[in-house]
Amino acid sequence: MKLRKWETMMIAGLTAFAVLVGGCGGKDKAASSDGAYQGKVTLGCTTWIGYAPLHLAVEKGFAKEEGVDLEIRTIESAGDIKNAMKAGQLQGMEQTIDTEVMAKSGGIDLVMVQPLCNSNGGDGIVAKKEYKTLSDLKGKTIALDTTGGASLFWFNTLLDAQGLTMKDFDIKNMSAGDAGSSFVGGKVDAAVTWEPWLSKAKATDFGSVMTTSKESPGVIVDALCFNKDFATKNPKTVKGILRAYFKALKFIQDNPEEAIPILAKSQGMTPEEFKAQLLNIQYFDEAMTKDYMVSGKMAEMAQKASDLWIKLKLMETPVKGTDIVDASYFEGL
């Protein structure tokens, strides 16, 4: 899942944010009318195929059909996206649930309205072949990004399920990409990383993939969120964006030969590269959304993220899962 991760592209993100702030000049004061926003709605996201359907919704005119002037801005730093949200330069953003929980704790009053994609094998733990379980790795060196993010959240979710903590291991802090590289280079016993490092680890004569996110669905999930005040004042606009998103998913299903090149272009990929990456995720269609968000599972996962970040002292203000997830926009479609 390398292209989603902002850590590897900080310089590009800073440049994009500078352009964003420099070109907008203050908060957008476009008025709402009958629950519909009268200005351009701008969403911020990193480069990641999980966000590609909303790019398609713009490209194919599905958002305009729903009365929404929608723009997707790619900013390769999660920190810069949060800064843009605080500055009022963005009405919403697309990030992982755990990242959005941290953003809300940090003072951005936001609300999640739609899960977008579920990691389906793109993230994993690689280890030397002699280690079969997490318990086998006790006392061993594991490369892991401990600064926050999906890898840290997922890893701790797995540990909690087995009664383990990070104190049981010799953790080496590094980005997920560097973690994968370090493992393939034989410098650590295991690593929490993503593709292509999972495949590269399997290709070594000493490494294997111990487990992937496919075995723990619903943990690494990207979501669409909005500034809460914006969503409250503009429910028709939020619902219009959700309808455009589902139109895009249907278009992908019904017209893959036309859709894939558009999706791939939005991510700077070839169609072949995009199709290969698609094997690692699942887009949330309406049925999956009902099962995950409407059921309360999404709020539970947000609560777990808050509890973990507080425990690890990565944020100070707790966030209630039921406060940050709002299924009413989806249910009102």
Short mmCIF file of C-alpha atoms in Angstrom, two decimals:
data_model
loop_
_atom_site.label_atom_id
_atom_site.label_comp_id
_atom_site.label_asym_id
_atom_site.label_seq_id
_atom_site.Cartn_x
_atom_site.Cartn_y
_atom_site.Cartn_z
CA MET A 1 0.00 0.00 0.00
CA LYS A 2 2.99 2.21 -0.53
CA LEU A 3 1.36 4.96 -2.54
CA ARG A 4 -1.10 5.83 0.21
CA LYS A 5 1.60 6.50 2.78
CA TRP A 6 2.43 10.18 3.23
CA GLU A 7 5.70 9.58 5.02
CA THR A 8 7.57 8.81 1.80
CA MET A 9 6.49 12.00 0.04
CA MET A 10 6.81 14.82 2.59
CA ILE A 11 8.59 17.25 0.31
CA ALA A 12 5.92 16.96 -2.38
CA GLY A 13 3.28 17.43 0.29
CA LEU A 14 4.83 20.62 1.60
CA THR A 15 4.94 22.01 -1.91
CA ALA A 16 1.32 21.08 -2.55
CA PHE A 17 0.21 22.65 0.72
CA ALA A 18 2.05 25.87 -0.06
CA VAL A 19 0.26 26.06 -3.40
CA LEU A 20 -3.05 25.27 -1.73
CA VAL A 21 -2.78 27.96 0.93
CA GLY A 22 -1.21 30.50 -1.38
CA GLY A 23 -3.93 30.08 -3.97
CA CYS A 24 -6.98 30.19 -1.73
CA GLY A 25 -6.46 33.14 0.58
CA GLY A 26 -8.68 32.60 3.60
CA LYS A 27 -11.68 30.53 4.53
CA ASP A 28 -14.37 29.83 1.93
CA LYS A 29 -17.45 31.77 2.92
CA ALA A 30 -19.79 30.44 0.20
CA ALA A 31 -23.30 30.38 1.63
CA SER A 32 -25.52 27.33 1.95
CA SER A 33 -29.00 27.26 0.48
CA ASP A 34 -31.53 24.67 1.64
CA GLY A 35 -28.76 22.37 2.82
CA ALA A 36 -26.74 22.67 -0.40
CA TYR A 37 -23.34 24.34 -0.54
CA GLN A 38 -23.05 27.09 -3.16
CA GLY A 39 -19.28 26.98 -3.59
CA LYS A 40 -16.61 24.51 -4.63
CA VAL A 41 -16.23 21.57 -2.25
CA THR A 42 -12.57 20.59 -1.90
CA LEU A 43 -11.44 17.30 -0.42
CA GLY A 44 -7.82 16.58 0.48
CA CYS A 45 -6.15 13.20 0.19
CA THR A 46 -2.84 11.48 -0.36
CA THR A 47 -2.10 9.35 -3.41
CA TRP A 48 -3.84 6.05 -2.75
CA ILE A 49 -6.05 3.83 -4.90
CA GLY A 50 -8.66 3.72 -2.16
CA TYR A 51 -9.50 7.32 -3.01
CA ALA A 52 -9.61 6.83 -6.78
CA PRO A 53 -13.41 6.37 -7.08
CA LEU A 54 -14.01 9.96 -5.98
CA HIS A 55 -11.53 11.12 -8.63
CA LEU A 56 -13.62 9.14 -11.11
CA ALA A 57 -16.80 10.74 -9.75
CA VAL A 58 -15.35 14.12 -10.72
CA GLU A 59 -13.92 13.02 -14.06
CA LYS A 60 -17.14 11.37 -15.25
CA GLY A 61 -19.36 14.20 -14.01
CA PHE A 62 -21.20 12.15 -11.38
CA ALA A 63 -20.65 14.85 -8.74
CA LYS A 64 -22.01 17.54 -11.06
CA GLU A 65 -25.05 15.38 -11.72
CA GLU A 66 -25.66 15.54 -7.98
CA GLY A 67 -25.32 19.31 -7.95
CA VAL A 68 -21.85 19.35 -6.38
CA ASP A 69 -18.86 21.30 -7.67
CA LEU A 70 -16.31 18.82 -6.33
CA GLU A 71 -12.53 19.03 -6.40
CA ILE A 72 -10.08 16.42 -5.13
CA ARG A 73 -6.69 17.83 -4.11
CA THR A 74 -3.78 15.46 -3.67
CA ILE A 75 -1.50 16.56 -0.81
CA GLU A 76 1.11 13.96 0.07
CA SER A 77 1.47 14.81 3.76
CA ALA A 78 -1.21 13.90 6.28
CA GLY A 79 0.06 16.75 8.44
CA ASP A 80 -0.44 19.25 5.63
CA ILE A 81 -3.94 17.93 4.99
CA LYS A 82 -4.81 18.47 8.64
CA ASN A 83 -3.34 21.98 8.52
CA ALA A 84 -5.42 22.76 5.44
CA MET A 85 -8.53 21.50 7.23
CA LYS A 86 -7.76 23.72 10.23
CA ALA A 87 -7.26 26.70 7.92
CA GLY A 88 -10.62 26.12 6.26
CA GLN A 89 -9.01 25.43 2.87
CA LEU A 90 -10.63 21.99 2.72
CA GLN A 91 -14.19 20.98 3.51
CA GLY A 92 -13.23 17.34 3.95
CA MET A 93 -10.48 14.75 3.66
CA GLU A 94 -9.87 11.09 2.95
CA GLN A 95 -7.57 9.26 5.38
CA THR A 96 -7.51 6.13 7.54
CA ILE A 97 -9.89 5.98 10.49
CA ASP A 98 -7.05 6.06 13.02
CA THR A 99 -5.55 9.16 11.37
CA GLU A 100 -8.89 10.98 11.39
CA VAL A 101 -9.40 10.13 15.07
CA MET A 102 -6.04 11.73 15.82
CA ALA A 103 -7.00 14.79 13.76
CA LYS A 104 -10.22 15.23 15.74
CA SER A 105 -8.32 14.92 19.01
CA GLY A 106 -5.96 17.58 17.73
CA GLY A 107 -8.72 20.15 17.39
CA ILE A 108 -10.32 19.53 13.98
CA ASP A 109 -14.05 19.04 14.54
CA LEU A 110 -14.76 16.46 11.88
CA VAL A 111 -17.23 13.69 11.21
CA MET A 112 -16.78 10.46 9.21
CA VAL A 113 -19.64 9.83 6.80
CA GLN A 114 -18.47 6.93 4.62
CA PRO A 115 -15.92 4.11 4.76
CA LEU A 116 -14.10 4.04 1.43
CA CYS A 117 -11.84 1.01 1.28
CA ASN A 118 -10.67 -1.89 3.39
CA SER A 119 -7.13 -3.23 3.29
CA ASN A 120 -7.43 -6.75 1.92
CA GLY A 121 -3.90 -8.06 2.12
CA GLY A 122 -1.89 -4.98 1.21
CA ASP A 123 -0.50 -4.63 4.74
CA GLY A 124 1.26 -7.42 6.57
CA ILE A 125 3.89 -8.73 8.94
CA VAL A 126 6.93 -10.37 7.38
CA ALA A 127 9.25 -12.54 9.43
CA LYS A 128 12.04 -15.04 9.18
CA LYS A 129 10.64 -18.45 8.29
CA GLU A 130 11.43 -19.98 11.68
CA TYR A 131 8.92 -17.63 13.35
CA LYS A 132 5.34 -18.73 12.75
CA THR A 133 3.37 -16.60 15.25
CA LEU A 134 3.66 -13.29 17.04
CA SER A 135 4.45 -15.16 20.25
CA ASP A 136 7.43 -16.73 18.49
CA LEU A 137 8.79 -13.21 17.98
CA LYS A 138 8.98 -12.35 21.68
CA GLY A 139 12.30 -10.63 22.36
CA LYS A 140 13.09 -10.40 18.64
CA THR A 141 13.67 -7.28 16.57
CA ILE A 142 10.62 -5.92 14.71
CA ALA A 143 10.79 -2.89 12.42
CA LEU A 144 7.69 -0.72 12.86
CA ASP A 145 6.62 2.89 12.49
CA THR A 146 5.82 3.87 16.07
CA THR A 147 4.85 7.48 15.32
CA GLY A 148 1.21 6.61 14.54
CA GLY A 149 -0.72 5.51 11.49
CA ALA A 150 -2.32 2.39 10.11
CA SER A 151 0.64 0.03 10.62
CA LEU A 152 0.96 0.84 14.32
CA PHE A 153 -2.80 0.66 14.88
CA TRP A 154 -3.15 -2.68 13.06
CA PHE A 155 -0.14 -4.23 14.79
CA ASN A 156 -1.44 -3.29 18.23
CA THR A 157 -4.88 -4.64 17.36
CA LEU A 158 -3.27 -7.99 16.60
CA LEU A 159 -1.24 -7.88 19.81
CA ASP A 160 -4.30 -7.10 21.93
CA ALA A 161 -6.09 -10.14 20.48
CA GLN A 162 -3.22 -12.37 21.62
CA GLY A 163 -2.55 -10.79 25.01
CA LEU A 164 0.74 -9.26 23.92
CA THR A 165 2.14 -5.71 24.02
CA MET A 166 4.95 -3.93 22.19
CA LYS A 167 7.07 -4.35 25.32
CA ASP A 168 7.32 -8.06 24.43
CA PHE A 169 9.50 -7.19 21.41
CA ASP A 170 12.60 -5.23 20.49
CA ILE A 171 10.90 -2.57 18.38
CA LYS A 172 12.97 -0.58 15.87
CA ASN A 173 11.21 2.62 14.83
CA MET A 174 11.26 3.34 11.10
CA SER A 175 8.79 4.09 8.31
CA ALA A 176 6.90 1.11 6.92
CA GLY A 177 8.80 1.30 3.64
CA ASP A 178 12.14 1.35 5.45
CA ALA A 179 10.90 -1.48 7.68
CA GLY A 180 10.28 -3.67 4.66
CA SER A 181 13.64 -2.77 3.17
CA SER A 182 15.38 -3.47 6.47
CA PHE A 183 13.83 -6.92 6.67
CA VAL A 184 14.70 -7.84 3.09
CA GLY A 185 18.24 -6.67 3.87
CA GLY A 186 18.42 -9.12 6.76
CA LYS A 187 18.75 -6.44 9.44
CA VAL A 188 15.71 -7.35 11.57
CA ASP A 189 13.78 -10.50 12.46
CA ALA A 190 10.41 -9.13 11.32
CA ALA A 191 8.72 -6.01 10.00
CA VAL A 192 5.26 -4.47 9.77
CA THR A 193 5.04 -3.18 6.22
CA TRP A 194 3.05 -3.26 2.97
CA GLU A 195 3.39 -4.12 -0.69
CA PRO A 196 5.67 -4.42 -2.53
CA TRP A 197 7.73 -5.42 0.51
CA LEU A 198 5.47 -8.35 1.34
CA SER A 199 6.20 -9.89 -2.05
CA LYS A 200 9.89 -9.01 -1.80
CA ALA A 201 10.10 -10.70 1.60
CA LYS A 202 8.52 -13.88 0.20
CA ALA A 203 11.07 -13.84 -2.61
CA THR A 204 13.98 -14.08 -0.18
CA ASP A 205 15.30 -17.47 0.89
CA PHE A 206 14.72 -16.63 4.57
CA GLY A 207 11.48 -14.65 4.73
CA SER A 208 7.75 -15.32 4.75
CA VAL A 209 4.53 -13.39 5.29
CA MET A 210 3.26 -14.25 8.77
CA THR A 211 -0.12 -12.55 8.37
CA THR A 212 -1.81 -9.83 6.32
CA SER A 213 -4.70 -7.42 6.73
CA LYS A 214 -6.85 -9.87 4.76
CA GLU A 215 -7.10 -11.94 7.96
CA SER A 216 -8.29 -8.93 9.98
CA PRO A 217 -10.83 -7.02 7.88
CA GLY A 218 -12.27 -3.75 9.10
CA VAL A 219 -9.15 -2.59 10.95
CA ILE A 220 -7.23 -0.69 8.27
CA VAL A 221 -10.04 1.32 6.69
CA ASP A 222 -9.93 4.62 4.84
CA ALA A 223 -12.88 6.95 5.34
CA LEU A 224 -14.39 10.13 3.95
CA CYS A 225 -14.86 12.83 6.56
CA PHE A 226 -16.01 16.45 6.57
CA ASN A 227 -15.73 19.43 8.84
CA LYS A 228 -18.68 18.78 11.15
CA ASP A 229 -20.11 22.29 10.85
CA PHE A 230 -19.94 22.05 7.04
CA ALA A 231 -21.69 18.66 7.02
CA THR A 232 -24.39 19.84 9.44
CA LYS A 233 -25.16 22.93 7.34
CA ASN A 234 -24.92 21.15 3.97
CA PRO A 235 -26.48 17.67 4.25
CA LYS A 236 -27.70 17.72 0.63
CA THR A 237 -24.15 18.32 -0.57
CA VAL A 238 -22.70 15.55 1.58
CA LYS A 239 -25.38 13.13 0.38
CA GLY A 240 -24.76 14.20 -3.19
CA ILE A 241 -21.07 13.32 -2.85
CA LEU A 242 -21.98 9.93 -1.41
CA ARG A 243 -24.36 9.26 -4.30
CA ALA A 244 -21.63 10.28 -6.74
CA TYR A 245 -19.24 7.88 -5.00
CA PHE A 246 -21.65 4.96 -5.37
CA LYS A 247 -22.26 5.90 -9.02
CA ALA A 248 -18.50 5.69 -9.52
CA LEU A 249 -18.37 2.23 -7.96
CA LYS A 250 -21.15 1.03 -10.24
CA PHE A 251 -19.38 2.51 -13.24
CA ILE A 252 -16.20 0.66 -12.30
CA GLN A 253 -18.15 -2.59 -12.07
CA ASP A 254 -20.09 -2.10 -15.29
CA ASN A 255 -17.40 -0.42 -17.42
CA PRO A 256 -13.99 -1.60 -16.18
CA GLU A 257 -12.25 -1.07 -19.52
CA GLU A 258 -13.14 2.64 -19.49
CA ALA A 259 -12.89 3.12 -15.73
CA ILE A 260 -9.48 1.55 -15.01
CA PRO A 261 -7.43 3.97 -17.16
CA ILE A 262 -9.16 6.95 -15.52
CA LEU A 263 -8.59 5.53 -12.04
CA ALA A 264 -4.98 4.68 -12.84
CA LYS A 265 -4.26 8.17 -14.20
CA SER A 266 -5.53 9.74 -10.99
CA GLN A 267 -2.86 7.78 -9.09
CA GLY A 268 -0.01 8.23 -11.55
CA MET A 269 -0.11 4.53 -12.45
CA THR A 270 -0.46 2.45 -15.56
CA PRO A 271 -3.73 0.49 -15.86
CA GLU A 272 -1.78 -2.72 -15.26
CA GLU A 273 -0.23 -1.35 -12.06
CA PHE A 274 -3.61 -0.16 -10.83
CA LYS A 275 -5.27 -3.53 -11.46
CA ALA A 276 -2.48 -5.28 -9.56
CA GLN A 277 -2.97 -2.94 -6.57
CA LEU A 278 -6.74 -3.53 -6.61
CA LEU A 279 -6.16 -7.08 -5.42
CA ASN A 280 -5.10 -5.65 -2.04
CA ILE A 281 -8.24 -3.64 -1.22
CA GLN A 282 -12.04 -3.72 -1.19
CA TYR A 283 -14.16 -0.68 -1.96
CA PHE A 284 -17.11 -0.20 0.39
CA ASP A 285 -20.28 -0.59 -1.64
CA GLU A 286 -23.70 0.04 -0.09
CA ALA A 287 -24.02 -3.47 1.36
CA MET A 288 -20.57 -3.34 2.96
CA THR A 289 -21.29 0.15 4.29
CA LYS A 290 -24.45 -1.06 6.02
CA ASP A 291 -22.58 -3.96 7.57
CA TYR A 292 -19.69 -1.81 8.76
CA MET A 293 -20.89 1.72 9.44
CA VAL A 294 -24.62 1.45 10.08
CA SER A 295 -24.08 -1.57 12.34
CA GLY A 296 -21.76 0.44 14.61
CA LYS A 297 -18.57 -1.48 13.76
CA MET A 298 -16.95 1.64 12.32
CA ALA A 299 -17.61 3.61 15.51
CA GLU A 300 -16.17 0.73 17.54
CA MET A 301 -12.99 0.80 15.44
CA ALA A 302 -12.71 4.57 15.88
CA GLN A 303 -13.06 4.09 19.62
CA LYS A 304 -10.30 1.47 19.59
CA ALA A 305 -8.06 3.91 17.74
CA SER A 306 -8.73 6.62 20.32
CA ASP A 307 -8.06 4.26 23.22
CA LEU A 308 -4.79 3.10 21.68
CA TRP A 309 -3.48 6.58 20.85
CA ILE A 310 -4.26 7.73 24.39
CA LYS A 311 -2.53 4.65 25.81
CA LEU A 312 0.56 5.26 23.68
CA LYS A 313 0.49 8.98 24.53
CA LEU A 314 0.23 9.93 20.87
CA MET A 315 -2.78 12.14 21.62
CA GLU A 316 -4.15 13.74 24.78
CA THR A 317 -7.86 14.31 24.22
CA PRO A 318 -10.02 11.15 23.94
CA VAL A 319 -12.44 10.83 21.03
CA LYS A 320 -15.75 8.96 21.29
CA GLY A 321 -16.31 6.67 18.34
CA THR A 322 -20.01 7.48 18.30
CA ASP A 323 -19.20 11.20 18.09
CA ILE A 324 -16.89 10.98 15.10
CA VAL A 325 -18.90 8.51 12.97
CA ASP A 326 -22.27 9.64 11.59
CA ALA A 327 -24.20 7.14 9.47
CA SER A 328 -27.20 9.43 9.03
CA TYR A 329 -25.96 10.88 5.72
CA PHE A 330 -25.68 7.41 4.20
CA GLU A 331 -28.98 6.26 5.67
CA GLY A 332 -30.67 9.38 4.27
CA LEU A 333 -29.66 8.75 0.65
#
